[in-house]
């Protein structure tokens, strides 16, 4: 069964460093998303991406964040200068069309020290 | 505004029993989706119900949607120990296509 894959599963980084989280969405899906879940809190929307551009972003998704689809399969989230409060589980998701089932990856646990 | 709040926050049942959890939301939606999460791991998609649907079934899962009350329920019948997880509803708001807003979840523990 097709699935969304994310790498790495766990990343530890020092405050101020740049990180890139990688995702391979389901191959025939056209809409891509990043969400995050701070430990013990709700899953929060970060950004949606379609047709090589951002469709919508939350107020969390500030200038420190960027997304890219560098090739036909990968979808990345970059955090330019990580802060302690960026520590969270980051989930990538994809859907075939808008307002359809969104399938999530297993997540990348980012720990900023 | 908050969207997709689950009730109860926690539920403890025995194997074989049914588990029911509810979700309330505030604004018009395109659809509502239910997810399961085991111990802070990935979110597993369970079922999607559209705003023009009232009930959907998938295996041991039954989801209802009442748009007039802005609420949904998830029923797991004949629960198993493997159903132990957190369950989340997520709403796809009518004014924001594709962006899901999650509730805080219901933590379900099924004891053998």
PDB file of C-alpha atoms in Angstrom:
ATOM      1  CA  UNK A   1       0.000   0.000   0.000  1.00  0.00           C
ATOM      2  CA  UNK A   2       1.427   3.425  -0.907  1.00  0.00           C
ATOM      3  CA  UNK A   3       2.609   5.477   2.027  1.00  0.00           C
ATOM      4  CA  UNK A   4       4.219   8.774   2.871  1.00  0.00           C
ATOM      5  CA  UNK A   5       7.811   8.311   4.001  1.00  0.00           C
ATOM      6  CA  UNK A   6       9.812  10.732   6.083  1.00  0.00           C
ATOM      7  CA  UNK A   7      13.498  10.939   6.880  1.00  0.00           C
ATOM      8  CA  UNK A   8      15.147  11.064   9.284  1.00  0.00           C
ATOM      9  CA  UNK A   9      12.940   9.580  11.972  1.00  0.00           C
ATOM     10  CA  UNK A  10      14.806  11.524  14.637  1.00  0.00           C
ATOM     11  CA  UNK A  11      17.112  14.521  14.387  1.00  0.00           C
ATOM     12  CA  UNK A  12      18.973  16.335  17.101  1.00  0.00           C
ATOM     13  CA  UNK A  13      20.356  19.740  16.253  1.00  0.00           C
ATOM     14  CA  UNK A  14      21.926  22.654  18.042  1.00  0.00           C
ATOM     15  CA  UNK A  15      20.043  25.889  18.433  1.00  0.00           C
ATOM     16  CA  UNK A  16      20.725  28.198  15.509  1.00  0.00           C
ATOM     17  CA  UNK A  17      21.505  25.409  13.083  1.00  0.00           C
ATOM     18  CA  UNK A  18      19.602  24.777   9.877  1.00  0.00           C
ATOM     19  CA  UNK A  19      17.683  21.538   9.438  1.00  0.00           C
ATOM     20  CA  UNK A  20      16.008  19.989   6.441  1.00  0.00           C
ATOM     21  CA  UNK A  21      13.284  17.460   6.949  1.00  0.00           C
ATOM     22  CA  UNK A  22      12.519  15.243   4.009  1.00  0.00           C
ATOM     23  CA  UNK A  23       9.365  13.610   2.787  1.00  0.00           C
ATOM     24  CA  UNK A  24       8.352  11.462  -0.128  1.00  0.00           C
ATOM     25  CA  UNK A  25       4.601  11.872  -0.636  1.00  0.00           C
ATOM     26  CA  UNK A  26       2.405   9.253  -2.247  1.00  0.00           C
ATOM     27  CA  UNK A  27       3.283   9.279  -5.928  1.00  0.00           C
ATOM     28  CA  UNK A  28      -0.016  10.307  -7.531  1.00  0.00           C
ATOM     29  CA  UNK A  29      -0.843  12.905  -4.888  1.00  0.00           C
ATOM     30  CA  UNK A  30      -0.852  16.567  -5.810  1.00  0.00           C
ATOM     31  CA  UNK A  31      -1.256  18.323  -2.456  1.00  0.00           C
ATOM     32  CA  UNK A  32       1.396  18.289   0.199  1.00  0.00           C
ATOM     33  CA  UNK A  33       1.382  19.465   3.786  1.00  0.00           C
ATOM     34  CA  UNK A  34       3.555  19.881   6.831  1.00  0.00           C
ATOM     35  CA  UNK A  35       2.180  19.702  10.345  1.00  0.00           C
ATOM     36  CA  UNK A  36       3.855  19.609  13.689  1.00  0.00           C
ATOM     37  CA  UNK A  37       2.995  18.280  17.113  1.00  0.00           C
ATOM     38  CA  UNK A  38       4.745  19.620  20.158  1.00  0.00           C
ATOM     39  CA  UNK A  39       4.887  16.959  22.857  1.00  0.00           C
ATOM     40  CA  UNK A  40       1.540  16.664  24.598  1.00  0.00           C
ATOM     41  CA  UNK A  41      -0.141  19.202  22.345  1.00  0.00           C
ATOM     42  CA  UNK A  42      -2.414  19.219  19.316  1.00  0.00           C
ATOM     43  CA  UNK A  43      -1.275  18.576  15.792  1.00  0.00           C
ATOM     44  CA  UNK A  44      -0.862  21.989  14.166  1.00  0.00           C
ATOM     45  CA  UNK A  45      -0.967  22.898  10.513  1.00  0.00           C
ATOM     46  CA  UNK A  46       2.129  24.596   9.121  1.00  0.00           C
ATOM     47  CA  UNK A  47       1.793  24.832   5.350  1.00  0.00           C
ATOM     48  CA  UNK A  48       0.115  23.401   2.285  1.00  0.00           C
ATOM     49  CA  UNK A  49       1.737  23.194  -1.128  1.00  0.00           C
ATOM     50  CA  UNK A  50       0.285  22.656  -4.567  1.00  0.00           C
ATOM     51  CA  UNK A  51       1.544  23.171  -8.090  1.00  0.00           C
ATOM     52  CA  UNK A  52       4.971  24.202  -6.818  1.00  0.00           C
ATOM     53  CA  UNK A  53       3.752  26.957  -4.599  1.00  0.00           C
ATOM     54  CA  UNK A  54       2.444  27.505  -1.107  1.00  0.00           C
ATOM     55  CA  UNK A  55      -1.359  27.416  -0.988  1.00  0.00           C
ATOM     56  CA  UNK A  56      -1.745  28.364   2.625  1.00  0.00           C
ATOM     57  CA  UNK A  57       0.438  28.800   5.666  1.00  0.00           C
ATOM     58  CA  UNK A  58      -0.157  29.289   9.354  1.00  0.00           C
ATOM     59  CA  UNK A  59       1.256  32.042  11.513  1.00  0.00           C
ATOM     60  CA  UNK A  60       3.738  29.503  12.851  1.00  0.00           C
ATOM     61  CA  UNK A  61       5.253  29.282   9.378  1.00  0.00           C
ATOM     62  CA  UNK A  62       7.356  32.430   9.538  1.00  0.00           C
ATOM     63  CA  UNK A  63      10.427  33.480   7.564  1.00  0.00           C
ATOM     64  CA  UNK A  64      12.497  30.820   9.305  1.00  0.00           C
ATOM     65  CA  UNK A  65      10.554  28.118   7.510  1.00  0.00           C
ATOM     66  CA  UNK A  66      10.531  27.225   3.837  1.00  0.00           C
ATOM     67  CA  UNK A  67       9.310  24.345   1.734  1.00  0.00           C
ATOM     68  CA  UNK A  68      10.487  22.995  -1.534  1.00  0.00           C
ATOM     69  CA  UNK A  69       9.748  20.264  -3.994  1.00  0.00           C
ATOM     70  CA  UNK A  70      13.222  19.904  -5.475  1.00  0.00           C
ATOM     71  CA  UNK A  71      12.315  17.057  -7.819  1.00  0.00           C
ATOM     72  CA  UNK A  72       9.342  14.925  -8.774  1.00  0.00           C
ATOM     73  CA  UNK A  73       9.297  12.920  -5.580  1.00  0.00           C
ATOM     74  CA  UNK A  74      10.683  14.804  -2.591  1.00  0.00           C
ATOM     75  CA  UNK A  75       9.071  17.493  -0.484  1.00  0.00           C
ATOM     76  CA  UNK A  76      11.226  19.234   2.090  1.00  0.00           C
ATOM     77  CA  UNK A  77      10.771  21.508   5.067  1.00  0.00           C
ATOM     78  CA  UNK A  78      13.702  23.710   5.984  1.00  0.00           C
ATOM     79  CA  UNK A  79      14.087  25.535   9.261  1.00  0.00           C
ATOM     80  CA  UNK A  80      16.817  28.107   8.814  1.00  0.00           C
ATOM     81  CA  UNK A  81      17.862  28.841  12.362  1.00  0.00           C
ATOM     82  CA  UNK A  82      16.317  26.447  14.835  1.00  0.00           C
ATOM     83  CA  UNK A  83      15.038  27.546  18.219  1.00  0.00           C
ATOM     84  CA  UNK A  84      14.399  25.431  21.298  1.00  0.00           C
ATOM     85  CA  UNK A  85      10.661  25.844  20.740  1.00  0.00           C
ATOM     86  CA  UNK A  86      10.945  24.209  17.320  1.00  0.00           C
ATOM     87  CA  UNK A  87      11.392  20.879  19.100  1.00  0.00           C
ATOM     88  CA  UNK A  88       8.428  18.799  17.980  1.00  0.00           C
ATOM     89  CA  UNK A  89       7.318  15.911  15.836  1.00  0.00           C
ATOM     90  CA  UNK A  90       6.993  17.106  12.247  1.00  0.00           C
ATOM     91  CA  UNK A  91       4.566  15.300   9.997  1.00  0.00           C
ATOM     92  CA  UNK A  92       4.383  15.391   6.256  1.00  0.00           C
ATOM     93  CA  UNK A  93       1.079  14.555   4.585  1.00  0.00           C
ATOM     94  CA  UNK A  94      -0.262  14.310   1.089  1.00  0.00           C
ATOM     95  CA  UNK A  95      -3.637  14.064  -0.584  1.00  0.00           C
ATOM     96  CA  UNK A  96      -4.722  13.228  -4.074  1.00  0.00           C
ATOM     97  CA  UNK A  97      -6.909  16.286  -4.406  1.00  0.00           C
ATOM     98  CA  UNK A  98      -8.030  19.046  -2.075  1.00  0.00           C
ATOM     99  CA  UNK A  99     -10.596  18.088   0.549  1.00  0.00           C
ATOM    100  CA  UNK A 100      -9.640  14.413   0.250  1.00  0.00           C
ATOM    101  CA  UNK A 101      -8.105  11.967   2.673  1.00  0.00           C
ATOM    102  CA  UNK A 102      -4.769  13.248   3.896  1.00  0.00           C
ATOM    103  CA  UNK A 103      -2.221  10.509   4.542  1.00  0.00           C
ATOM    104  CA  UNK A 104       0.523  11.185   7.019  1.00  0.00           C
ATOM    105  CA  UNK A 105       4.060   9.933   7.334  1.00  0.00           C
ATOM    106  CA  UNK A 106       5.534   8.487  10.522  1.00  0.00           C
ATOM    107  CA  UNK A 107       7.031  11.834  11.425  1.00  0.00           C
ATOM    108  CA  UNK A 108      10.454  13.258  12.192  1.00  0.00           C
ATOM    109  CA  UNK A 109      11.122  13.982  15.827  1.00  0.00           C
ATOM    110  CA  UNK A 110      13.201  17.144  15.931  1.00  0.00           C
ATOM    111  CA  UNK A 111      15.034  17.919  19.135  1.00  0.00           C
ATOM    112  CA  UNK A 112      16.757  21.298  19.384  1.00  0.00           C
ATOM    113  CA  UNK A 113      19.369  21.518  22.135  1.00  0.00           C
TER     114      UNK A 113
ATOM    115  CA  UNK B   1     -11.460  29.706  16.924  1.00  0.00           C
ATOM    116  CA  UNK B   2     -10.987  26.164  18.115  1.00  0.00           C
ATOM    117  CA  UNK B   3     -12.124  23.427  15.834  1.00  0.00           C
ATOM    118  CA  UNK B   4     -12.459  19.719  16.380  1.00  0.00           C
ATOM    119  CA  UNK B   5     -12.639  19.187  20.137  1.00  0.00           C
ATOM    120  CA  UNK B   6     -12.956  15.588  21.254  1.00  0.00           C
ATOM    121  CA  UNK B   7     -14.861  14.244  24.170  1.00  0.00           C
ATOM    122  CA  UNK B   8     -14.047  12.433  26.395  1.00  0.00           C
ATOM    123  CA  UNK B   9     -10.361  13.177  26.853  1.00  0.00           C
ATOM    124  CA  UNK B  10      -9.750   9.619  28.016  1.00  0.00           C
ATOM    125  CA  UNK B  11     -11.650   6.362  27.829  1.00  0.00           C
ATOM    126  CA  UNK B  12     -10.844   3.045  29.453  1.00  0.00           C
ATOM    127  CA  UNK B  13     -12.748  -0.056  28.375  1.00  0.00           C
ATOM    128  CA  UNK B  14     -12.399  -3.823  28.282  1.00  0.00           C
ATOM    129  CA  UNK B  15     -11.857  -5.891  25.209  1.00  0.00           C
ATOM    130  CA  UNK B  16     -15.098  -6.638  23.441  1.00  0.00           C
ATOM    131  CA  UNK B  17     -16.788  -3.456  24.569  1.00  0.00           C
ATOM    132  CA  UNK B  18     -17.663  -0.585  22.268  1.00  0.00           C
ATOM    133  CA  UNK B  19     -15.865   2.746  22.448  1.00  0.00           C
ATOM    134  CA  UNK B  20     -17.583   5.967  21.493  1.00  0.00           C
ATOM    135  CA  UNK B  21     -15.942   9.337  21.226  1.00  0.00           C
ATOM    136  CA  UNK B  22     -17.315  12.639  20.063  1.00  0.00           C
ATOM    137  CA  UNK B  23     -15.992  15.623  18.216  1.00  0.00           C
ATOM    138  CA  UNK B  24     -17.463  19.110  18.098  1.00  0.00           C
ATOM    139  CA  UNK B  25     -16.478  21.926  15.827  1.00  0.00           C
ATOM    140  CA  UNK B  26     -17.442  25.514  15.245  1.00  0.00           C
ATOM    141  CA  UNK B  27     -17.384  26.440  11.580  1.00  0.00           C
ATOM    142  CA  UNK B  28     -18.701  24.949   8.348  1.00  0.00           C
ATOM    143  CA  UNK B  29     -16.650  22.094   6.992  1.00  0.00           C
ATOM    144  CA  UNK B  30     -15.916  20.286   3.742  1.00  0.00           C
ATOM    145  CA  UNK B  31     -15.228  17.069   5.555  1.00  0.00           C
ATOM    146  CA  UNK B  32     -14.187  15.616   8.868  1.00  0.00           C
ATOM    147  CA  UNK B  33     -11.488  12.987   9.208  1.00  0.00           C
ATOM    148  CA  UNK B  34     -10.624  10.643  12.053  1.00  0.00           C
ATOM    149  CA  UNK B  35      -7.082   9.539  12.789  1.00  0.00           C
ATOM    150  CA  UNK B  36      -5.405   7.154  15.195  1.00  0.00           C
ATOM    151  CA  UNK B  37      -2.024   7.704  16.790  1.00  0.00           C
ATOM    152  CA  UNK B  38      -0.109   5.135  18.793  1.00  0.00           C
ATOM    153  CA  UNK B  39       2.192   6.536  21.477  1.00  0.00           C
ATOM    154  CA  UNK B  40       3.222   9.732  19.682  1.00  0.00           C
ATOM    155  CA  UNK B  41       3.981   7.950  16.439  1.00  0.00           C
ATOM    156  CA  UNK B  42       2.480   8.509  12.988  1.00  0.00           C
ATOM    157  CA  UNK B  43      -1.112   9.480  12.304  1.00  0.00           C
ATOM    158  CA  UNK B  44      -3.073   6.691  10.688  1.00  0.00           C
ATOM    159  CA  UNK B  45      -6.044   7.772   8.612  1.00  0.00           C
ATOM    160  CA  UNK B  46      -9.205   5.953   9.644  1.00  0.00           C
ATOM    161  CA  UNK B  47     -12.133   7.473   7.834  1.00  0.00           C
ATOM    162  CA  UNK B  48     -13.349  10.618   6.081  1.00  0.00           C
ATOM    163  CA  UNK B  49     -16.931  11.785   6.147  1.00  0.00           C
ATOM    164  CA  UNK B  50     -18.079  14.585   3.879  1.00  0.00           C
ATOM    165  CA  UNK B  51     -20.379  17.387   4.928  1.00  0.00           C
ATOM    166  CA  UNK B  52     -23.250  15.930   2.881  1.00  0.00           C
ATOM    167  CA  UNK B  53     -22.928  12.500   4.482  1.00  0.00           C
ATOM    168  CA  UNK B  54     -24.524  11.436   7.745  1.00  0.00           C
ATOM    169  CA  UNK B  55     -22.958   8.074   8.454  1.00  0.00           C
ATOM    170  CA  UNK B  56     -20.068   5.970   7.245  1.00  0.00           C
ATOM    171  CA  UNK B  57     -18.753   2.544   8.099  1.00  0.00           C
ATOM    172  CA  UNK B  58     -15.356   0.967   7.730  1.00  0.00           C
ATOM    173  CA  UNK B  59     -14.857  -2.431   9.303  1.00  0.00           C
ATOM    174  CA  UNK B  60     -15.474  -2.026  13.045  1.00  0.00           C
ATOM    175  CA  UNK B  61     -15.645   1.749  12.742  1.00  0.00           C
ATOM    176  CA  UNK B  62     -18.809   3.773  12.440  1.00  0.00           C
ATOM    177  CA  UNK B  63     -18.715   7.523  12.038  1.00  0.00           C
ATOM    178  CA  UNK B  64     -21.671   9.861  12.161  1.00  0.00           C
ATOM    179  CA  UNK B  65     -21.857  13.525  11.279  1.00  0.00           C
ATOM    180  CA  UNK B  66     -24.501  16.004  12.339  1.00  0.00           C
ATOM    181  CA  UNK B  67     -23.802  19.294  10.615  1.00  0.00           C
ATOM    182  CA  UNK B  68     -26.721  21.005  12.342  1.00  0.00           C
ATOM    183  CA  UNK B  69     -25.092  20.302  15.709  1.00  0.00           C
ATOM    184  CA  UNK B  70     -21.585  20.594  14.311  1.00  0.00           C
ATOM    185  CA  UNK B  71     -20.622  17.286  15.818  1.00  0.00           C
ATOM    186  CA  UNK B  72     -19.336  13.874  14.847  1.00  0.00           C
ATOM    187  CA  UNK B  73     -18.930  10.602  16.653  1.00  0.00           C
ATOM    188  CA  UNK B  74     -16.614   7.662  16.170  1.00  0.00           C
ATOM    189  CA  UNK B  75     -17.741   4.257  17.370  1.00  0.00           C
ATOM    190  CA  UNK B  76     -15.327   1.359  17.583  1.00  0.00           C
ATOM    191  CA  UNK B  77     -17.223  -1.880  18.030  1.00  0.00           C
ATOM    192  CA  UNK B  78     -15.906  -5.018  19.711  1.00  0.00           C
ATOM    193  CA  UNK B  79     -12.710  -3.283  20.770  1.00  0.00           C
ATOM    194  CA  UNK B  80      -9.372  -5.064  20.950  1.00  0.00           C
ATOM    195  CA  UNK B  81      -6.229  -4.363  22.923  1.00  0.00           C
ATOM    196  CA  UNK B  82      -4.643  -3.248  19.639  1.00  0.00           C
ATOM    197  CA  UNK B  83      -7.179  -0.388  19.474  1.00  0.00           C
ATOM    198  CA  UNK B  84      -5.366   1.266  22.385  1.00  0.00           C
ATOM    199  CA  UNK B  85      -4.309   4.630  20.946  1.00  0.00           C
ATOM    200  CA  UNK B  86      -5.206   8.289  20.783  1.00  0.00           C
ATOM    201  CA  UNK B  87      -7.965   9.186  18.370  1.00  0.00           C
ATOM    202  CA  UNK B  88      -8.224  12.584  16.738  1.00  0.00           C
ATOM    203  CA  UNK B  89     -10.824  14.278  14.662  1.00  0.00           C
ATOM    204  CA  UNK B  90      -9.631  16.785  12.105  1.00  0.00           C
ATOM    205  CA  UNK B  91     -11.846  19.214  10.272  1.00  0.00           C
ATOM    206  CA  UNK B  92     -11.296  20.501   6.775  1.00  0.00           C
ATOM    207  CA  UNK B  93     -12.958  23.881   7.043  1.00  0.00           C
ATOM    208  CA  UNK B  94     -15.124  25.157   4.233  1.00  0.00           C
ATOM    209  CA  UNK B  95     -13.129  28.388   4.056  1.00  0.00           C
ATOM    210  CA  UNK B  96      -9.765  26.645   3.867  1.00  0.00           C
ATOM    211  CA  UNK B  97      -9.478  23.735   1.491  1.00  0.00           C
ATOM    212  CA  UNK B  98      -7.182  20.977   2.566  1.00  0.00           C
ATOM    213  CA  UNK B  99      -5.877  22.476   5.799  1.00  0.00           C
ATOM    214  CA  UNK B 100      -6.849  20.201   8.691  1.00  0.00           C
ATOM    215  CA  UNK B 101      -7.507  21.449  12.195  1.00  0.00           C
ATOM    216  CA  UNK B 102      -7.027  18.814  14.835  1.00  0.00           C
ATOM    217  CA  UNK B 103      -8.581  18.394  18.216  1.00  0.00           C
ATOM    218  CA  UNK B 104      -6.716  17.396  21.351  1.00  0.00           C
ATOM    219  CA  UNK B 105      -7.753  13.772  20.966  1.00  0.00           C
ATOM    220  CA  UNK B 106      -9.323  11.014  23.014  1.00  0.00           C
ATOM    221  CA  UNK B 107      -6.929   8.587  24.629  1.00  0.00           C
ATOM    222  CA  UNK B 108      -8.439   5.103  24.521  1.00  0.00           C
ATOM    223  CA  UNK B 109      -7.105   2.236  26.608  1.00  0.00           C
ATOM    224  CA  UNK B 110      -8.489  -1.228  25.947  1.00  0.00           C
ATOM    225  CA  UNK B 111      -7.604  -3.788  28.580  1.00  0.00           C
ATOM    226  CA  UNK B 112      -7.662  -7.527  27.848  1.00  0.00           C
TER     227      UNK B 112
END
